[in-house]
């Protein structure tokens, strides 16, 4: 079976599939479901990485509070300029992303949202980690439309291994996502593919969890080891038998994207920068041809890029927003697709809110 009714066993078997003819049928099925549900437009989200400060010590991430990286915060003017440029390029949304940085004051973020909303018609997406319910409500009142928070893995022991909580605080990202939905946000989540300790069973359960949470946006990219992080150094890994460990490669990522499209037909799914990092020549295009319908060109001022090193050798690190814009548009058109118009709201969200 190759549709939204796949059993766990079938999902696992597809994730492990290596036969090229069978995989062609998976790509085709995902592409058809993508076209039928979200059409040929590829929505562009301007990614603005507003701060590299972070209080957390996620063991996979280069922004880990314990790592010695140089840090920056963008100024209000820099954020507004980047948002204006995204609007001028015709993008539907900007994503304000950063480490979990309490130096980004709640009210200051609310002011940034209001300023962007006052000057542009952009949908504003936030991705600022596990902030308080008060902050989420304040930002929603200020006009924020969407929130991205990957749950990283649906397996609790693995989650605890890779994503230590702040002292005295329990971390439950799935719970936060449900709360964000109640506040009226479009909610986005996702996982890394091939993080150490991720088995086929766990990844299949991750994909089923996307469907259960009824996500509006789902982001997936390969895990890329950062040598400055505990996981990158191989410390305290959860050991699983080699034939059970999901590889962090390109092909497995495409399979996860295609299966996610089948399980969550109306969600917005990006072809991620992490994927382009593994295959700069055509990773983005292959993601878009195998289920994805969104790309996130980087709008962060170039002088900050190297300081937002969640993983090393990120694709297009030194390309200006303008270069990124032209490159993305060409890539989209080269595969017969159309750069998106308007905000690109998730049909999943729209369906739920009209019914
Ligand atoms: N502070 C925010 C944004 C984090 S960066 C938050 O915690 O939600 C966005 C995503 O990058 C993370 O959710 C994670 O899935 C991904 N990421 C982090 N480190 C990575 C790595 N080494 N390889 C690949 N993806 C990584």
mmCIF file of C-alpha atoms and ligand atoms in Angstrom:
data_model
loop_
_atom_site.group_PDB
_atom_site.id
_atom_site.type_symbol
_atom_site.label_atom_id
_atom_site.label_comp_id
_atom_site.label_asym_id
_atom_site.label_seq_id
_atom_site.Cartn_x
_atom_site.Cartn_y
_atom_site.Cartn_z
ATOM 1 C CA UNK A 1 0.000 0.000 0.000
ATOM 2 C CA UNK A 2 1.199 3.487 -0.761
ATOM 3 C CA UNK A 3 -1.219 6.047 0.690
ATOM 4 C CA UNK A 4 -2.268 7.734 3.931
ATOM 5 C CA UNK A 5 -3.567 4.408 5.303
ATOM 6 C CA UNK A 6 -0.112 2.751 5.351
ATOM 7 C CA UNK A 7 0.537 0.581 8.387
ATOM 8 C CA UNK A 8 3.615 1.078 10.566
ATOM 9 C CA UNK A 9 5.089 -2.049 9.040
ATOM 10 C CA UNK A 10 4.588 -0.673 5.541
ATOM 11 C CA UNK A 11 6.146 2.676 6.465
ATOM 12 C CA UNK A 12 9.215 0.905 7.843
ATOM 13 C CA UNK A 13 9.487 -1.227 4.767
ATOM 14 C CA UNK A 14 9.336 1.865 2.524
ATOM 15 C CA UNK A 15 11.959 3.623 4.633
ATOM 16 C CA UNK A 16 14.287 0.670 4.072
ATOM 17 C CA UNK A 17 13.439 0.205 0.392
ATOM 18 C CA UNK A 18 16.425 0.184 -1.964
ATOM 19 C CA UNK A 19 14.927 -1.104 -5.207
ATOM 20 C CA UNK A 20 15.042 1.758 -7.710
ATOM 21 C CA UNK A 21 11.860 0.818 -9.545
ATOM 22 C CA UNK A 22 9.908 0.638 -6.292
ATOM 23 C CA UNK A 23 11.363 3.952 -5.184
ATOM 24 C CA UNK A 24 10.289 5.521 -8.470
ATOM 25 C CA UNK A 25 6.722 4.540 -7.614
ATOM 26 C CA UNK A 26 7.106 6.139 -4.164
ATOM 27 C CA UNK A 27 8.397 9.406 -5.671
ATOM 28 C CA UNK A 28 5.577 9.405 -8.217
ATOM 29 C CA UNK A 29 2.890 8.770 -5.595
ATOM 30 C CA UNK A 30 4.248 11.562 -3.368
ATOM 31 C CA UNK A 31 4.464 13.979 -6.289
ATOM 32 C CA UNK A 32 0.882 13.244 -7.337
ATOM 33 C CA UNK A 33 -0.462 13.717 -3.814
ATOM 34 C CA UNK A 34 1.557 16.947 -3.536
ATOM 35 C CA UNK A 35 0.114 18.277 -6.770
ATOM 36 C CA UNK A 36 -3.463 17.286 -5.938
ATOM 37 C CA UNK A 37 -3.372 18.832 -2.456
ATOM 38 C CA UNK A 38 -1.039 21.823 -2.502
ATOM 39 C CA UNK A 39 -0.584 22.412 -6.229
ATOM 40 C CA UNK A 40 2.435 23.429 -8.282
ATOM 41 C CA UNK A 41 3.316 26.616 -6.412
ATOM 42 C CA UNK A 42 6.475 26.522 -4.323
ATOM 43 C CA UNK A 43 6.121 28.922 -1.413
ATOM 44 C CA UNK A 44 9.147 30.939 -0.397
ATOM 45 C CA UNK A 45 9.760 31.749 3.261
ATOM 46 C CA UNK A 46 12.464 34.260 4.025
ATOM 47 C CA UNK A 47 14.529 32.822 6.872
ATOM 48 C CA UNK A 48 15.868 35.508 9.234
ATOM 49 C CA UNK A 49 18.174 34.058 11.884
ATOM 50 C CA UNK A 50 17.727 36.794 14.470
ATOM 51 C CA UNK A 51 19.936 35.517 17.314
ATOM 52 C CA UNK A 52 22.570 32.858 17.853
ATOM 53 C CA UNK A 53 22.458 33.117 21.650
ATOM 54 C CA UNK A 54 20.914 30.070 23.281
ATOM 55 C CA UNK A 55 20.397 28.925 26.864
ATOM 56 C CA UNK A 56 19.848 25.284 25.889
ATOM 57 C CA UNK A 57 22.376 22.505 25.514
ATOM 58 C CA UNK A 58 20.827 20.371 22.791
ATOM 59 C CA UNK A 59 23.497 17.794 22.147
ATOM 60 C CA UNK A 60 23.168 17.892 18.346
ATOM 61 C CA UNK A 61 23.149 21.653 17.818
ATOM 62 C CA UNK A 62 26.088 23.953 17.176
ATOM 63 C CA UNK A 63 24.328 26.793 19.040
ATOM 64 C CA UNK A 64 24.592 24.675 22.223
ATOM 65 C CA UNK A 65 25.111 27.082 25.122
ATOM 66 C CA UNK A 66 28.278 25.241 26.115
ATOM 67 C CA UNK A 67 30.013 25.655 22.755
ATOM 68 C CA UNK A 68 32.429 28.548 22.325
ATOM 69 C CA UNK A 69 30.828 30.095 19.230
ATOM 70 C CA UNK A 70 30.741 33.848 18.654
ATOM 71 C CA UNK A 71 27.217 35.155 19.178
ATOM 72 C CA UNK A 72 25.113 37.933 17.679
ATOM 73 C CA UNK A 73 21.646 39.438 17.853
ATOM 74 C CA UNK A 74 20.191 41.315 14.899
ATOM 75 C CA UNK A 75 18.994 44.846 15.534
ATOM 76 C CA UNK A 76 15.385 45.943 15.064
ATOM 77 C CA UNK A 77 16.355 47.810 11.895
ATOM 78 C CA UNK A 78 18.195 44.825 10.448
ATOM 79 C CA UNK A 79 15.163 42.600 11.013
ATOM 80 C CA UNK A 80 12.814 45.161 9.471
ATOM 81 C CA UNK A 81 15.113 45.593 6.452
ATOM 82 C CA UNK A 82 15.249 41.835 5.903
ATOM 83 C CA UNK A 83 11.459 41.550 6.161
ATOM 84 C CA UNK A 84 11.005 44.426 3.717
ATOM 85 C CA UNK A 85 13.328 42.704 1.249
ATOM 86 C CA UNK A 86 11.343 39.445 1.590
ATOM 87 C CA UNK A 87 8.169 41.384 0.868
ATOM 88 C CA UNK A 88 9.765 43.097 -2.139
ATOM 89 C CA UNK A 89 10.867 39.710 -3.534
ATOM 90 C CA UNK A 90 7.237 38.582 -3.345
ATOM 91 C CA UNK A 91 7.661 36.046 -0.556
ATOM 92 C CA UNK A 92 4.596 35.108 1.478
ATOM 93 C CA UNK A 93 6.209 34.808 4.881
ATOM 94 C CA UNK A 94 9.265 35.447 6.985
ATOM 95 C CA UNK A 95 10.522 33.087 9.645
ATOM 96 C CA UNK A 96 12.137 34.760 12.657
ATOM 97 C CA UNK A 97 14.337 31.988 13.995
ATOM 98 C CA UNK A 98 16.917 31.907 16.737
ATOM 99 C CA UNK A 99 18.354 30.106 19.692
ATOM 100 C CA UNK A 100 16.232 30.014 22.843
ATOM 101 C CA UNK A 101 17.440 33.452 23.807
ATOM 102 C CA UNK A 102 15.817 35.268 26.714
ATOM 103 C CA UNK A 103 17.915 38.279 25.772
ATOM 104 C CA UNK A 104 15.247 38.605 23.068
ATOM 105 C CA UNK A 105 12.751 40.276 25.353
ATOM 106 C CA UNK A 106 9.144 39.206 24.902
ATOM 107 C CA UNK A 107 7.878 42.731 24.295
ATOM 108 C CA UNK A 108 10.713 43.497 21.891
ATOM 109 C CA UNK A 109 9.731 40.474 19.776
ATOM 110 C CA UNK A 110 6.083 41.609 19.892
ATOM 111 C CA UNK A 111 7.233 45.020 18.626
ATOM 112 C CA UNK A 112 9.140 43.375 15.758
ATOM 113 C CA UNK A 113 6.025 41.408 14.756
ATOM 114 C CA UNK A 114 3.875 44.566 14.846
ATOM 115 C CA UNK A 115 6.409 46.522 12.806
ATOM 116 C CA UNK A 116 6.560 43.842 10.095
ATOM 117 C CA UNK A 117 2.769 43.578 10.028
ATOM 118 C CA UNK A 118 2.403 47.358 9.801
ATOM 119 C CA UNK A 119 4.643 47.633 6.759
ATOM 120 C CA UNK A 120 4.032 44.403 4.820
ATOM 121 C CA UNK A 121 1.398 41.751 4.122
ATOM 122 C CA UNK A 122 3.789 38.968 5.170
ATOM 123 C CA UNK A 123 2.691 36.083 7.342
ATOM 124 C CA UNK A 124 5.011 36.072 10.353
ATOM 125 C CA UNK A 125 6.392 32.737 11.479
ATOM 126 C CA UNK A 126 8.343 32.351 14.717
ATOM 127 C CA UNK A 127 10.865 29.659 15.639
ATOM 128 C CA UNK A 128 12.352 30.757 18.950
ATOM 129 C CA UNK A 129 12.288 27.581 21.025
ATOM 130 C CA UNK A 130 10.333 26.669 24.153
ATOM 131 C CA UNK A 131 9.224 30.063 25.442
ATOM 132 C CA UNK A 132 6.446 30.589 28.009
ATOM 133 C CA UNK A 133 2.736 30.376 27.256
ATOM 134 C CA UNK A 134 2.539 34.089 28.094
ATOM 135 C CA UNK A 135 5.092 34.859 25.383
ATOM 136 C CA UNK A 136 3.264 32.701 22.837
ATOM 137 C CA UNK A 137 -0.012 34.509 23.631
ATOM 138 C CA UNK A 138 1.626 37.949 23.548
ATOM 139 C CA UNK A 139 3.177 37.266 20.132
ATOM 140 C CA UNK A 140 -0.057 35.856 18.733
ATOM 141 C CA UNK A 141 -1.845 39.031 19.887
ATOM 142 C CA UNK A 142 0.857 41.069 18.151
ATOM 143 C CA UNK A 143 -0.041 39.301 14.896
ATOM 144 C CA UNK A 144 2.252 36.268 14.626
ATOM 145 C CA UNK A 145 0.671 33.642 12.385
ATOM 146 C CA UNK A 146 2.760 30.499 12.647
ATOM 147 C CA UNK A 147 5.174 28.749 15.011
ATOM 148 C CA UNK A 148 7.841 26.189 14.138
ATOM 149 C CA UNK A 149 9.052 23.849 16.859
ATOM 150 C CA UNK A 150 10.476 20.504 15.821
ATOM 151 C CA UNK A 151 9.770 17.767 18.377
ATOM 152 C CA UNK A 152 13.065 16.233 17.110
ATOM 153 C CA UNK A 153 12.042 12.643 17.997
ATOM 154 C CA UNK A 154 8.869 10.953 19.227
ATOM 155 C CA UNK A 155 10.896 8.550 21.375
ATOM 156 C CA UNK A 156 11.124 9.803 24.970
ATOM 157 C CA UNK A 157 14.438 8.129 25.969
ATOM 158 C CA UNK A 158 16.093 9.425 22.789
ATOM 159 C CA UNK A 159 14.572 12.871 23.314
ATOM 160 C CA UNK A 160 15.943 12.996 26.856
ATOM 161 C CA UNK A 161 19.333 11.917 25.532
ATOM 162 C CA UNK A 162 19.645 14.568 22.832
ATOM 163 C CA UNK A 163 17.609 17.443 24.263
ATOM 164 C CA UNK A 164 18.277 18.083 27.978
ATOM 165 C CA UNK A 165 15.621 20.211 29.732
ATOM 166 C CA UNK A 166 16.394 23.514 31.422
ATOM 167 C CA UNK A 167 16.914 23.058 35.147
ATOM 168 C CA UNK A 168 13.574 22.593 36.902
ATOM 169 C CA UNK A 169 11.583 22.541 33.674
ATOM 170 C CA UNK A 170 10.038 19.564 31.872
ATOM 171 C CA UNK A 171 10.402 19.694 28.103
ATOM 172 C CA UNK A 172 7.454 18.393 26.083
ATOM 173 C CA UNK A 173 7.457 19.900 22.625
ATOM 174 C CA UNK A 174 4.374 17.980 21.465
ATOM 175 C CA UNK A 175 2.429 19.486 24.321
ATOM 176 C CA UNK A 176 3.659 22.973 23.425
ATOM 177 C CA UNK A 177 2.566 22.445 19.817
ATOM 178 C CA UNK A 178 -0.976 21.591 20.929
ATOM 179 C CA UNK A 179 -1.036 24.731 23.046
ATOM 180 C CA UNK A 180 0.190 26.844 20.116
ATOM 181 C CA UNK A 181 -2.604 25.414 17.996
ATOM 182 C CA UNK A 182 -5.144 26.431 20.644
ATOM 183 C CA UNK A 183 -3.797 29.973 20.490
ATOM 184 C CA UNK A 184 -4.597 29.942 16.762
ATOM 185 C CA UNK A 185 -1.106 29.531 15.324
ATOM 186 C CA UNK A 186 -0.439 27.381 12.290
ATOM 187 C CA UNK A 187 1.874 24.806 13.816
ATOM 188 C CA UNK A 188 4.989 23.318 12.306
ATOM 189 C CA UNK A 189 7.283 20.616 13.566
ATOM 190 C CA UNK A 190 9.695 17.976 12.346
ATOM 191 C CA UNK A 191 12.686 15.794 13.038
ATOM 192 C CA UNK A 192 16.245 15.258 11.898
ATOM 193 C CA UNK A 193 16.853 12.138 9.832
ATOM 194 C CA UNK A 194 19.540 9.771 11.091
ATOM 195 C CA UNK A 195 20.364 11.223 14.490
ATOM 196 C CA UNK A 196 22.378 8.642 16.499
ATOM 197 C CA UNK A 197 19.936 6.364 18.319
ATOM 198 C CA UNK A 198 17.130 6.859 15.774
ATOM 199 C CA UNK A 199 15.890 3.436 14.677
ATOM 200 C CA UNK A 200 13.575 2.615 11.769
ATOM 201 C CA UNK A 201 10.771 2.009 14.271
ATOM 202 C CA UNK A 202 11.319 5.412 15.871
ATOM 203 C CA UNK A 203 11.399 7.247 12.551
ATOM 204 C CA UNK A 204 8.208 5.487 11.399
ATOM 205 C CA UNK A 205 6.585 6.566 14.663
ATOM 206 C CA UNK A 206 7.833 10.136 14.076
ATOM 207 C CA UNK A 207 6.068 10.205 10.704
ATOM 208 C CA UNK A 208 2.873 8.803 12.226
ATOM 209 C CA UNK A 209 3.125 11.439 14.935
ATOM 210 C CA UNK A 210 3.161 14.181 12.262
ATOM 211 C CA UNK A 211 -0.212 12.881 11.083
ATOM 212 C CA UNK A 212 -1.592 12.480 14.600
ATOM 213 C CA UNK A 213 -0.644 16.059 15.521
ATOM 214 C CA UNK A 214 -2.278 17.158 12.248
ATOM 215 C CA UNK A 215 0.637 19.497 11.559
ATOM 216 C CA UNK A 216 0.305 22.410 9.152
ATOM 217 C CA UNK A 217 4.051 22.477 8.384
ATOM 218 C CA UNK A 218 6.602 19.656 8.587
ATOM 219 C CA UNK A 219 10.364 20.156 8.242
ATOM 220 C CA UNK A 220 12.891 17.355 7.874
ATOM 221 C CA UNK A 221 16.552 17.360 7.029
ATOM 222 C CA UNK A 222 19.469 15.005 7.532
ATOM 223 C CA UNK A 223 21.245 15.198 10.882
ATOM 224 C CA UNK A 224 24.685 16.696 10.187
ATOM 225 C CA UNK A 225 27.235 16.095 12.944
ATOM 226 C CA UNK A 226 28.782 19.258 14.373
ATOM 227 C CA UNK A 227 32.271 18.528 15.719
ATOM 228 C CA UNK A 228 31.838 21.065 18.549
ATOM 229 C CA UNK A 229 28.824 19.270 20.049
ATOM 230 C CA UNK A 230 28.644 16.290 22.435
ATOM 231 C CA UNK A 231 26.829 14.201 19.837
ATOM 232 C CA UNK A 232 29.328 15.206 17.160
ATOM 233 C CA UNK A 233 32.126 14.048 19.466
ATOM 234 C CA UNK A 234 30.353 10.715 19.947
ATOM 235 C CA UNK A 235 29.742 11.231 23.682
ATOM 236 C CA UNK A 236 27.002 9.231 25.430
ATOM 237 C CA UNK A 237 25.338 7.994 22.282
ATOM 238 C CA UNK A 238 22.378 5.662 22.567
ATOM 239 C CA UNK A 239 23.799 2.530 20.982
ATOM 240 C CA UNK A 240 21.509 0.644 18.638
ATOM 241 C CA UNK A 241 22.387 -2.330 16.389
ATOM 242 C CA UNK A 242 23.880 -1.100 13.104
ATOM 243 C CA UNK A 243 21.010 -2.538 11.056
ATOM 244 C CA UNK A 244 18.539 -0.606 13.221
ATOM 245 C CA UNK A 245 20.240 2.824 13.014
ATOM 246 C CA UNK A 246 18.696 5.135 10.399
ATOM 247 C CA UNK A 247 21.450 6.595 8.175
ATOM 248 C CA UNK A 248 21.678 10.392 7.969
ATOM 249 C CA UNK A 249 21.832 10.362 4.200
ATOM 250 C CA UNK A 250 20.102 12.000 1.295
ATOM 251 C CA UNK A 251 18.099 9.016 0.087
ATOM 252 C CA UNK A 252 16.575 8.300 3.486
ATOM 253 C CA UNK A 253 15.609 11.963 3.782
ATOM 254 C CA UNK A 254 13.784 11.837 0.425
ATOM 255 C CA UNK A 255 11.957 8.709 1.532
ATOM 256 C CA UNK A 256 10.893 10.411 4.777
ATOM 257 C CA UNK A 257 9.681 13.479 2.839
ATOM 258 C CA UNK A 258 7.744 11.368 0.329
ATOM 259 C CA UNK A 259 6.116 9.245 3.042
ATOM 260 C CA UNK A 260 5.245 12.370 5.032
ATOM 261 C CA UNK A 261 3.494 13.818 1.983
ATOM 262 C CA UNK A 262 1.448 10.617 1.695
ATOM 263 C CA UNK A 263 0.569 10.621 5.402
ATOM 264 C CA UNK A 264 -0.098 14.383 5.621
ATOM 265 C CA UNK A 265 -1.378 15.323 2.145
ATOM 266 C CA UNK A 266 -2.295 18.981 2.805
ATOM 267 C CA UNK A 267 0.692 20.049 4.934
ATOM 268 C CA UNK A 268 3.346 22.509 3.819
ATOM 269 C CA UNK A 269 6.668 20.646 3.599
ATOM 270 C CA UNK A 270 9.978 22.419 2.912
ATOM 271 C CA UNK A 271 12.877 21.085 0.921
ATOM 272 C CA UNK A 272 15.428 22.057 3.567
ATOM 273 C CA UNK A 273 18.841 23.700 3.571
ATOM 274 C CA UNK A 274 20.254 20.631 5.357
ATOM 275 C CA UNK A 275 19.227 18.575 2.333
ATOM 276 C CA UNK A 276 20.879 21.087 -0.018
ATOM 277 C CA UNK A 277 23.989 20.814 2.176
ATOM 278 C CA UNK A 278 24.301 17.120 1.231
ATOM 279 C CA UNK A 279 23.627 17.764 -2.450
ATOM 280 C CA UNK A 280 24.061 21.369 -3.510
ATOM 281 C CA UNK A 281 23.557 20.601 -7.200
ATOM 282 C CA UNK A 282 20.060 19.192 -6.943
ATOM 283 C CA UNK A 283 19.052 18.353 -3.345
ATOM 284 C CA UNK A 284 16.427 21.089 -3.212
ATOM 285 C CA UNK A 285 14.936 20.116 -6.565
ATOM 286 C CA UNK A 286 14.774 16.434 -5.681
ATOM 287 C CA UNK A 287 13.053 17.290 -2.378
ATOM 288 C CA UNK A 288 10.502 19.369 -4.298
ATOM 289 C CA UNK A 289 9.944 16.542 -6.789
ATOM 290 C CA UNK A 290 9.406 13.983 -4.048
ATOM 291 C CA UNK A 291 6.753 15.644 -1.903
ATOM 292 C CA UNK A 292 7.990 19.074 -0.766
ATOM 293 C CA UNK A 293 6.335 22.393 -1.720
ATOM 294 C CA UNK A 294 8.250 25.059 0.227
ATOM 295 C CA UNK A 295 11.780 26.512 0.237
ATOM 296 C CA UNK A 296 13.322 28.835 2.786
ATOM 297 C CA UNK A 297 15.854 31.226 1.233
ATOM 298 C CA UNK A 298 18.208 32.703 3.802
ATOM 299 C CA UNK A 299 17.739 36.443 4.449
ATOM 300 C CA UNK A 300 20.147 36.714 7.380
ATOM 301 C CA UNK A 301 22.763 39.448 6.792
ATOM 302 C CA UNK A 302 25.855 37.702 5.447
ATOM 303 C CA UNK A 303 28.126 38.965 8.240
ATOM 304 C CA UNK A 304 26.158 36.891 10.778
ATOM 305 C CA UNK A 305 25.819 33.659 8.845
ATOM 306 C CA UNK A 306 28.956 31.905 10.103
ATOM 307 C CA UNK A 307 27.858 32.594 13.685
ATOM 308 C CA UNK A 308 24.589 30.700 13.190
ATOM 309 C CA UNK A 309 26.310 27.386 12.764
ATOM 310 C CA UNK A 310 23.728 24.820 13.899
ATOM 311 C CA UNK A 311 25.666 22.373 11.711
ATOM 312 C CA UNK A 312 28.856 22.838 9.660
ATOM 313 C CA UNK A 313 29.291 23.575 5.937
ATOM 314 C CA UNK A 314 25.729 24.860 5.544
ATOM 315 C CA UNK A 315 24.720 25.305 1.909
ATOM 316 C CA UNK A 316 24.848 28.832 0.449
ATOM 317 C CA UNK A 317 26.521 30.239 3.556
ATOM 318 C CA UNK A 318 27.831 33.376 1.897
ATOM 319 C CA UNK A 319 25.123 34.027 -0.650
ATOM 320 C CA UNK A 320 23.310 37.299 -0.186
ATOM 321 C CA UNK A 321 19.523 37.335 0.090
ATOM 322 C CA UNK A 322 19.380 38.669 -3.449
ATOM 323 C CA UNK A 323 21.559 35.873 -4.845
ATOM 324 C CA UNK A 324 19.544 33.311 -2.921
ATOM 325 C CA UNK A 325 16.346 34.788 -4.299
ATOM 326 C CA UNK A 326 17.423 34.488 -7.946
ATOM 327 C CA UNK A 327 18.918 31.046 -7.455
ATOM 328 C CA UNK A 328 15.748 29.681 -5.799
ATOM 329 C CA UNK A 329 13.491 31.120 -8.473
ATOM 330 C CA UNK A 330 15.585 29.543 -11.213
ATOM 331 C CA UNK A 331 15.628 26.203 -9.437
ATOM 332 C CA UNK A 332 11.844 26.246 -9.000
ATOM 333 C CA UNK A 333 11.220 27.087 -12.643
ATOM 334 C CA UNK A 334 13.817 24.551 -13.851
ATOM 335 C CA UNK A 335 11.614 21.708 -12.605
ATOM 336 C CA UNK A 336 8.415 23.129 -14.071
ATOM 337 C CA UNK A 337 7.053 24.577 -10.848
ATOM 338 C CA UNK A 338 5.886 28.125 -10.060
ATOM 339 C CA UNK A 339 7.166 30.503 -7.352
ATOM 340 C CA UNK A 340 4.275 30.870 -4.891
ATOM 341 C CA UNK A 341 2.055 33.924 -4.667
ATOM 342 C CA UNK A 342 0.445 35.241 -1.509
ATOM 343 C CA UNK A 343 1.065 34.022 2.021
ATOM 344 C CA UNK A 344 0.943 30.330 1.219
ATOM 345 C CA UNK A 345 -1.188 29.436 4.202
ATOM 346 C CA UNK A 346 -1.395 25.726 4.881
ATOM 347 C CA UNK A 347 -4.477 24.169 3.255
ATOM 348 C CA UNK A 348 -4.455 21.870 6.261
ATOM 349 C CA UNK A 349 -4.984 24.831 8.608
ATOM 350 C CA UNK A 350 -7.521 26.484 6.316
ATOM 351 C CA UNK A 351 -9.537 23.243 6.030
ATOM 352 C CA UNK A 352 -9.583 22.792 9.793
ATOM 353 C CA UNK A 353 -10.663 26.354 10.455
ATOM 354 C CA UNK A 354 -13.453 26.437 7.899
ATOM 355 C CA UNK A 355 -15.051 23.227 9.041
HETATM 356 N N1 LIG B 1 15.981 27.248 18.834
HETATM 357 C C1 LIG B 1 14.934 26.846 17.898
HETATM 358 C C2 LIG B 1 15.462 26.738 16.463
HETATM 359 C C3 LIG B 1 16.488 25.654 16.306
HETATM 360 S S1 LIG B 1 17.272 25.521 14.747
HETATM 361 C C4 LIG B 1 14.356 25.544 18.387
HETATM 362 O O1 LIG B 1 14.972 24.895 19.225
HETATM 363 O O2 LIG B 1 13.274 25.183 17.930
HETATM 364 C C5 LIG B 1 16.086 24.611 13.833
HETATM 365 C C6 LIG B 1 16.314 23.103 13.680
HETATM 366 O O3 LIG B 1 17.597 22.809 13.190
HETATM 367 C C7 LIG B 1 16.251 22.302 14.950
HETATM 368 O O4 LIG B 1 14.928 22.119 15.388
HETATM 369 C C8 LIG B 1 16.922 21.000 14.546
HETATM 370 O O5 LIG B 1 15.980 20.017 14.102
HETATM 371 C C9 LIG B 1 17.826 21.411 13.375
HETATM 372 N N2 LIG B 1 19.228 21.134 13.707
HETATM 373 C C10 LIG B 1 19.908 21.487 14.813
HETATM 374 N N3 LIG B 1 21.138 20.940 14.809
HETATM 375 C C11 LIG B 1 21.244 20.225 13.667
HETATM 376 C C12 LIG B 1 22.262 19.405 13.100
HETATM 377 N N4 LIG B 1 23.433 19.201 13.717
HETATM 378 N N5 LIG B 1 22.000 18.802 11.916
HETATM 379 C C13 LIG B 1 20.834 18.987 11.281
HETATM 380 N N6 LIG B 1 19.825 19.737 11.768
HETATM 381 C C14 LIG B 1 20.027 20.345 12.956
#
